[in-house]
mmCIF file of C-alpha atoms and ligand atoms in Angstrom:
data_model
loop_
_atom_site.group_PDB
_atom_site.id
_atom_site.type_symbol
_atom_site.label_atom_id
_atom_site.label_comp_id
_atom_site.label_asym_id
_atom_site.label_seq_id
_atom_site.Cartn_x
_atom_site.Cartn_y
_atom_site.Cartn_z
ATOM 1 C CA MET A 1 -14.988 -37.890 4.574
ATOM 2 C CA ASP A 2 -18.478 -39.280 3.957
ATOM 3 C CA HIS A 3 -19.122 -40.255 7.553
ATOM 4 C CA LYS A 4 -19.386 -37.189 9.776
ATOM 5 C CA PHE A 5 -20.008 -38.953 13.096
ATOM 6 C CA THR A 6 -18.525 -38.898 16.584
ATOM 7 C CA HIS A 7 -17.358 -42.530 16.296
ATOM 8 C CA ALA A 8 -15.784 -41.782 12.880
ATOM 9 C CA ALA A 9 -13.861 -38.818 14.374
ATOM 10 C CA ASP A 10 -12.668 -41.117 17.189
ATOM 11 C CA ALA A 11 -11.592 -43.855 14.763
ATOM 12 C CA MET A 12 -9.686 -41.371 12.593
ATOM 13 C CA ALA A 13 -7.948 -39.881 15.646
ATOM 14 C CA ARG A 14 -6.770 -43.418 16.503
ATOM 15 C CA VAL A 15 -5.379 -43.807 12.957
ATOM 16 C CA VAL A 16 -3.466 -40.515 13.349
ATOM 17 C CA ILE A 17 -2.000 -41.572 16.711
ATOM 18 C CA GLN A 18 -1.089 -45.059 15.450
ATOM 19 C CA ASN A 19 0.679 -43.647 12.385
ATOM 20 C CA ALA A 20 2.376 -40.762 14.225
ATOM 21 C CA LEU A 21 3.596 -42.582 17.335
ATOM 22 C CA PHE A 22 3.797 -46.266 16.415
ATOM 23 C CA PHE A 23 5.070 -46.134 12.811
ATOM 24 C CA GLY A 24 1.693 -47.404 11.613
ATOM 25 C CA ARG A 25 0.487 -47.369 8.020
ATOM 26 C CA ALA A 26 -3.230 -47.407 8.778
ATOM 27 C CA LYS A 27 -5.541 -45.644 6.313
ATOM 28 C CA ALA A 28 -8.686 -43.774 7.263
ATOM 29 C CA SER A 29 -10.144 -44.869 3.907
ATOM 30 C CA ALA A 30 -9.907 -48.525 5.022
ATOM 31 C CA LEU A 31 -12.066 -48.020 8.103
ATOM 32 C CA VAL A 32 -15.390 -49.845 8.253
ATOM 33 C CA ILE A 33 -17.716 -47.224 9.702
ATOM 34 C CA PRO A 34 -21.264 -48.142 10.644
ATOM 35 C CA TRP A 35 -23.869 -45.488 11.250
ATOM 36 C CA CYS A 36 -27.227 -45.221 12.934
ATOM 37 C CA THR A 37 -30.054 -42.711 12.659
ATOM 38 C CA TYR A 38 -31.945 -42.491 15.941
ATOM 39 C CA THR A 39 -35.478 -42.467 14.645
ATOM 40 C CA ASP A 40 -38.102 -44.936 15.879
ATOM 41 C CA PRO A 41 -37.443 -47.516 14.597
ATOM 42 C CA GLU A 42 -33.703 -46.789 14.259
ATOM 43 C CA VAL A 43 -31.979 -47.183 10.888
ATOM 44 C CA ALA A 44 -28.425 -48.548 10.928
ATOM 45 C CA HIS A 45 -26.073 -49.560 8.160
ATOM 46 C CA VAL A 46 -22.559 -50.876 7.524
ATOM 47 C CA GLY A 47 -20.635 -51.607 4.327
ATOM 48 C CA LEU A 48 -22.041 -51.548 0.826
ATOM 49 C CA TYR A 49 -25.589 -51.193 -0.416
ATOM 50 C CA GLU A 50 -26.730 -53.632 -3.094
ATOM 51 C CA ALA A 51 -26.534 -50.931 -5.811
ATOM 52 C CA GLU A 52 -22.997 -49.945 -4.731
ATOM 53 C CA ALA A 53 -21.859 -53.561 -4.820
ATOM 54 C CA LYS A 54 -23.349 -54.049 -8.300
ATOM 55 C CA ALA A 55 -21.676 -50.825 -9.513
ATOM 56 C CA ARG A 56 -18.363 -52.422 -8.417
ATOM 57 C CA GLY A 57 -19.150 -55.518 -10.464
ATOM 58 C CA LEU A 58 -19.915 -57.711 -7.451
ATOM 59 C CA ASP A 59 -22.680 -60.322 -7.602
ATOM 60 C CA VAL A 60 -24.779 -60.015 -4.485
ATOM 61 C CA GLN A 61 -27.077 -62.372 -2.641
ATOM 62 C CA THR A 62 -29.394 -60.765 -0.071
ATOM 63 C CA PHE A 63 -31.010 -62.279 3.014
ATOM 64 C CA THR A 64 -33.734 -60.403 4.896
ATOM 65 C CA GLU A 65 -35.407 -61.244 8.177
ATOM 66 C CA PRO A 66 -38.425 -59.212 9.362
ATOM 67 C CA MET A 67 -38.368 -58.244 13.051
ATOM 68 C CA ALA A 68 -41.939 -59.623 13.182
ATOM 69 C CA HIS A 69 -40.349 -63.129 13.031
ATOM 70 C CA VAL A 70 -38.180 -62.484 16.102
ATOM 71 C CA ASP A 71 -39.810 -63.604 19.367
ATOM 72 C CA ARG A 72 -38.313 -60.863 21.565
ATOM 73 C CA ALA A 73 -39.386 -58.163 19.084
ATOM 74 C CA VAL A 74 -42.916 -59.598 19.203
ATOM 75 C CA LEU A 75 -42.848 -59.659 23.036
ATOM 76 C CA ASP A 76 -41.601 -56.054 23.132
ATOM 77 C CA GLY A 77 -44.080 -54.858 20.492
ATOM 78 C CA ASP A 78 -41.090 -53.838 18.313
ATOM 79 C CA THR A 79 -42.104 -55.699 15.156
ATOM 80 C CA ASP A 80 -41.449 -52.815 12.723
ATOM 81 C CA GLY A 81 -38.302 -53.319 10.680
ATOM 82 C CA PHE A 82 -35.904 -55.962 9.397
ATOM 83 C CA VAL A 83 -32.304 -57.130 9.217
ATOM 84 C CA LYS A 84 -30.967 -57.262 5.673
ATOM 85 C CA VAL A 85 -27.531 -58.716 4.880
ATOM 86 C CA HIS A 86 -25.718 -58.774 1.525
ATOM 87 C CA VAL A 87 -23.085 -61.416 0.820
ATOM 88 C CA ARG A 88 -20.938 -62.010 -2.252
ATOM 89 C CA ALA A 89 -22.873 -64.502 -4.365
ATOM 90 C CA GLY A 90 -21.496 -68.000 -3.832
ATOM 91 C CA SER A 91 -19.917 -67.121 -0.492
ATOM 92 C CA ASP A 92 -20.987 -66.268 3.048
ATOM 93 C CA ARG A 93 -18.760 -63.156 3.180
ATOM 94 C CA ILE A 94 -20.764 -60.144 4.354
ATOM 95 C CA ILE A 95 -20.291 -57.030 2.223
ATOM 96 C CA GLY A 96 -23.049 -54.890 3.675
ATOM 97 C CA ALA A 97 -25.989 -54.851 6.049
ATOM 98 C CA THR A 98 -28.919 -52.633 6.925
ATOM 99 C CA VAL A 99 -30.976 -52.902 10.079
ATOM 100 C CA VAL A 100 -34.288 -51.138 10.710
ATOM 101 C CA ALA A 101 -35.418 -51.903 14.259
ATOM 102 C CA ARG A 102 -36.115 -50.260 17.623
ATOM 103 C CA HIS A 103 -32.502 -51.128 18.639
ATOM 104 C CA ALA A 104 -30.850 -51.198 15.201
ATOM 105 C CA GLY A 105 -27.820 -49.299 16.542
ATOM 106 C CA GLU A 106 -27.106 -52.188 18.916
ATOM 107 C CA ILE A 107 -27.745 -54.945 16.363
ATOM 108 C CA ILE A 108 -25.466 -53.425 13.686
ATOM 109 C CA SER A 109 -22.355 -53.903 15.881
ATOM 110 C CA GLU A 110 -22.413 -57.703 15.517
ATOM 111 C CA LEU A 111 -22.587 -57.328 11.745
ATOM 112 C CA THR A 112 -19.820 -54.693 11.791
ATOM 113 C CA LEU A 113 -17.605 -57.095 13.758
ATOM 114 C CA ALA A 114 -18.319 -59.748 11.122
ATOM 115 C CA VAL A 115 -17.291 -57.396 8.281
ATOM 116 C CA VAL A 116 -14.108 -56.227 10.069
ATOM 117 C CA GLY A 117 -13.127 -59.728 11.189
ATOM 118 C CA GLY A 118 -13.969 -61.383 7.871
ATOM 119 C CA LEU A 119 -16.514 -63.609 9.624
ATOM 120 C CA GLY A 120 -19.190 -64.990 7.335
ATOM 121 C CA LEU A 121 -22.815 -65.943 7.858
ATOM 122 C CA ARG A 122 -21.733 -69.525 8.556
ATOM 123 C CA THR A 123 -19.882 -68.316 11.661
ATOM 124 C CA LEU A 124 -22.843 -66.181 12.720
ATOM 125 C CA ALA A 125 -25.101 -69.239 12.343
ATOM 126 C CA ARG A 126 -22.776 -71.147 14.722
ATOM 127 C CA THR A 127 -22.865 -68.292 17.235
ATOM 128 C CA ILE A 128 -25.321 -68.944 20.040
ATOM 129 C CA HIS A 129 -27.529 -65.957 20.748
ATOM 130 C CA PRO A 130 -29.360 -65.740 24.070
ATOM 131 C CA TYR A 131 -33.135 -66.237 23.827
ATOM 132 C CA PRO A 132 -35.172 -64.114 23.662
ATOM 133 C CA THR A 133 -33.180 -61.190 22.245
ATOM 134 C CA GLN A 134 -33.757 -58.920 19.258
ATOM 135 C CA ALA A 135 -30.203 -59.722 18.087
ATOM 136 C CA GLU A 136 -31.509 -63.183 17.239
ATOM 137 C CA ALA A 137 -32.627 -61.553 13.978
ATOM 138 C CA VAL A 138 -28.964 -61.798 12.867
ATOM 139 C CA LYS A 139 -28.892 -65.514 13.645
ATOM 140 C CA ARG A 140 -32.118 -66.019 11.684
ATOM 141 C CA VAL A 141 -30.525 -64.312 8.652
ATOM 142 C CA ALA A 142 -27.506 -66.613 9.034
ATOM 143 C CA ASP A 143 -29.811 -69.648 9.264
ATOM 144 C CA ALA A 144 -31.553 -68.509 6.052
ATOM 145 C CA TYR A 145 -28.143 -68.480 4.346
ATOM 146 C CA ASN A 146 -27.365 -71.965 5.668
ATOM 147 C CA ARG A 147 -30.642 -73.308 4.269
ATOM 148 C CA THR A 148 -29.469 -72.315 0.758
ATOM 149 C CA ARG A 149 -26.585 -74.779 1.219
ATOM 150 C CA LEU A 150 -28.835 -77.784 1.763
ATOM 151 C CA THR A 151 -29.130 -80.312 -1.047
ATOM 152 C CA PRO A 152 -32.748 -80.955 -2.231
ATOM 153 C CA PHE A 153 -32.654 -84.385 -0.492
ATOM 154 C CA VAL A 154 -31.558 -82.965 2.881
ATOM 155 C CA LYS A 155 -34.009 -80.060 2.477
ATOM 156 C CA GLY A 156 -36.858 -82.582 1.937
ATOM 157 C CA LEU A 157 -35.845 -84.538 5.078
ATOM 158 C CA PHE A 158 -35.591 -81.308 7.038
ATOM 159 C CA GLN A 159 -39.069 -80.152 5.963
ATOM 160 C CA LYS A 160 -40.558 -83.551 6.897
ATOM 161 C CA TRP A 161 -38.887 -83.351 10.308
ATOM 162 C CA LEU A 162 -40.206 -79.806 10.838
ATOM 163 C CA ALA A 163 -43.752 -80.906 9.870
ATOM 164 C CA TRP A 164 -43.463 -83.858 12.304
ATOM 165 C CA MET A 165 -42.266 -81.535 15.107
ATOM 166 C CA ARG A 166 -45.327 -79.308 14.603
HETATM 167 C C1 FAD B 1 -26.956 -31.529 16.072
HETATM 168 C C2 FAD B 1 -25.929 -32.628 15.818
HETATM 169 C C3 FAD B 1 -26.227 -33.924 16.187
HETATM 170 C C4 FAD B 1 -25.290 -34.921 15.970
HETATM 171 N N1 FAD B 1 -25.601 -36.205 16.330
HETATM 172 C C5 FAD B 1 -24.694 -37.183 16.154
HETATM 173 C C6 FAD B 1 -24.970 -38.520 16.583
HETATM 174 O O1 FAD B 1 -26.022 -38.836 17.129
HETATM 175 N N2 FAD B 1 -24.027 -39.467 16.375
HETATM 176 C C7 FAD B 1 -22.834 -39.168 15.809
HETATM 177 O O2 FAD B 1 -22.031 -40.072 15.666
HETATM 178 N N3 FAD B 1 -22.540 -37.922 15.375
HETATM 179 C C8 FAD B 1 -23.432 -36.924 15.539
HETATM 180 N N4 FAD B 1 -23.137 -35.641 15.129
HETATM 181 C C9 FAD B 1 -21.870 -35.395 14.448
HETATM 182 C C10 FAD B 1 -20.727 -35.288 15.439
HETATM 183 O O3 FAD B 1 -21.044 -34.341 16.440
HETATM 184 C C11 FAD B 1 -19.466 -34.842 14.682
HETATM 185 O O4 FAD B 1 -19.267 -35.682 13.582
HETATM 186 C C12 FAD B 1 -18.238 -34.952 15.569
HETATM 187 O O5 FAD B 1 -18.386 -34.142 16.692
HETATM 188 C C13 FAD B 1 -17.008 -34.502 14.776
HETATM 189 O O6 FAD B 1 -15.917 -34.517 15.679
HETATM 190 P P1 FAD B 1 -14.652 -33.640 15.386
HETATM 191 O O7 FAD B 1 -13.712 -33.865 16.515
HETATM 192 O O8 FAD B 1 -14.154 -33.886 14.002
HETATM 193 O O9 FAD B 1 -15.192 -32.113 15.376
HETATM 194 P P2 FAD B 1 -15.850 -31.291 16.574
HETATM 195 O O10 FAD B 1 -16.540 -32.147 17.561
HETATM 196 O O11 FAD B 1 -16.611 -30.193 15.900
HETATM 197 O O12 FAD B 1 -14.585 -30.692 17.316
HETATM 198 C C14 FAD B 1 -13.791 -29.673 16.722
HETATM 199 C C15 FAD B 1 -13.248 -28.810 17.860
HETATM 200 O O13 FAD B 1 -12.262 -27.910 17.314
HETATM 201 C C16 FAD B 1 -12.514 -26.621 17.838
HETATM 202 N N5 FAD B 1 -11.981 -25.661 16.841
HETATM 203 C C17 FAD B 1 -12.457 -25.370 15.632
HETATM 204 N N6 FAD B 1 -11.673 -24.457 15.011
HETATM 205 C C18 FAD B 1 -10.675 -24.199 15.869
HETATM 206 C C19 FAD B 1 -9.545 -23.348 15.835
HETATM 207 N N7 FAD B 1 -9.257 -22.578 14.757
HETATM 208 N N8 FAD B 1 -8.714 -23.322 16.898
HETATM 209 C C20 FAD B 1 -8.967 -24.088 17.988
HETATM 210 N N9 FAD B 1 -10.021 -24.897 18.086
HETATM 211 C C21 FAD B 1 -10.869 -24.975 17.038
HETATM 212 C C22 FAD B 1 -14.023 -26.525 17.994
HETATM 213 O O14 FAD B 1 -14.332 -25.533 18.954
HETATM 214 C C23 FAD B 1 -14.335 -27.939 18.508
HETATM 215 O O15 FAD B 1 -14.211 -28.018 19.905
HETATM 216 C C24 FAD B 1 -24.033 -34.603 15.362
HETATM 217 C C25 FAD B 1 -23.750 -33.298 15.008
HETATM 218 C C26 FAD B 1 -24.675 -32.306 15.242
HETATM 219 C C27 FAD B 1 -24.343 -30.895 14.857
#
């Protein structure tokens, strides 16, 4: 087992109990196990890295949002770090994510839920995050994905509207 963590031991114990007592066919190898290293800032990860995805023949598109762009991180003085999300090229399906942030271990859970539940960045973009929170970094990544879906005409209108708002 690659992941020697308390939460991995707990998840595997649940697989054993499910299979032994409830005629389950769950596999420990199918578990999606995030991890976090409690440095400052913390480093957390779930799923595949870009190199792993490429080694499996998957085309990857990556979206990164620096914590310095997140209002709550600025307010808290926690601007070191980023949220990086890999999706399968041409889709919003998340295949891996890395978070470096003061509270990366908290932020990675939303992305882990997305991987386990098959929720894509489009769903995360529709999810309202309270303001100001550091988890808004995830929403900003999802918004960056959504902007890639705009046609040049709509993008032009959008940029004009943004300029007018400023
Ligand atoms: C310093 C340190 C820091 C860590 N920090 C983290 C962290 O921050 N986050 C995290 O997720 N993980 C962390 N881990 C890893 C985590 O502690 C382990 O992955 C987890 O405890 C493994 O759980 P387990 O039940 O498989 O084994 P264990 O927790 O080791 O439990 C095994 C039990 O079996 C007993 N045992 C062994 N042999 C026998 C025997 N022959 N007969 C009867 N009993 C036996 C042992 O006494 C022990 O009680 C850390 C580990 C260390 C060492």
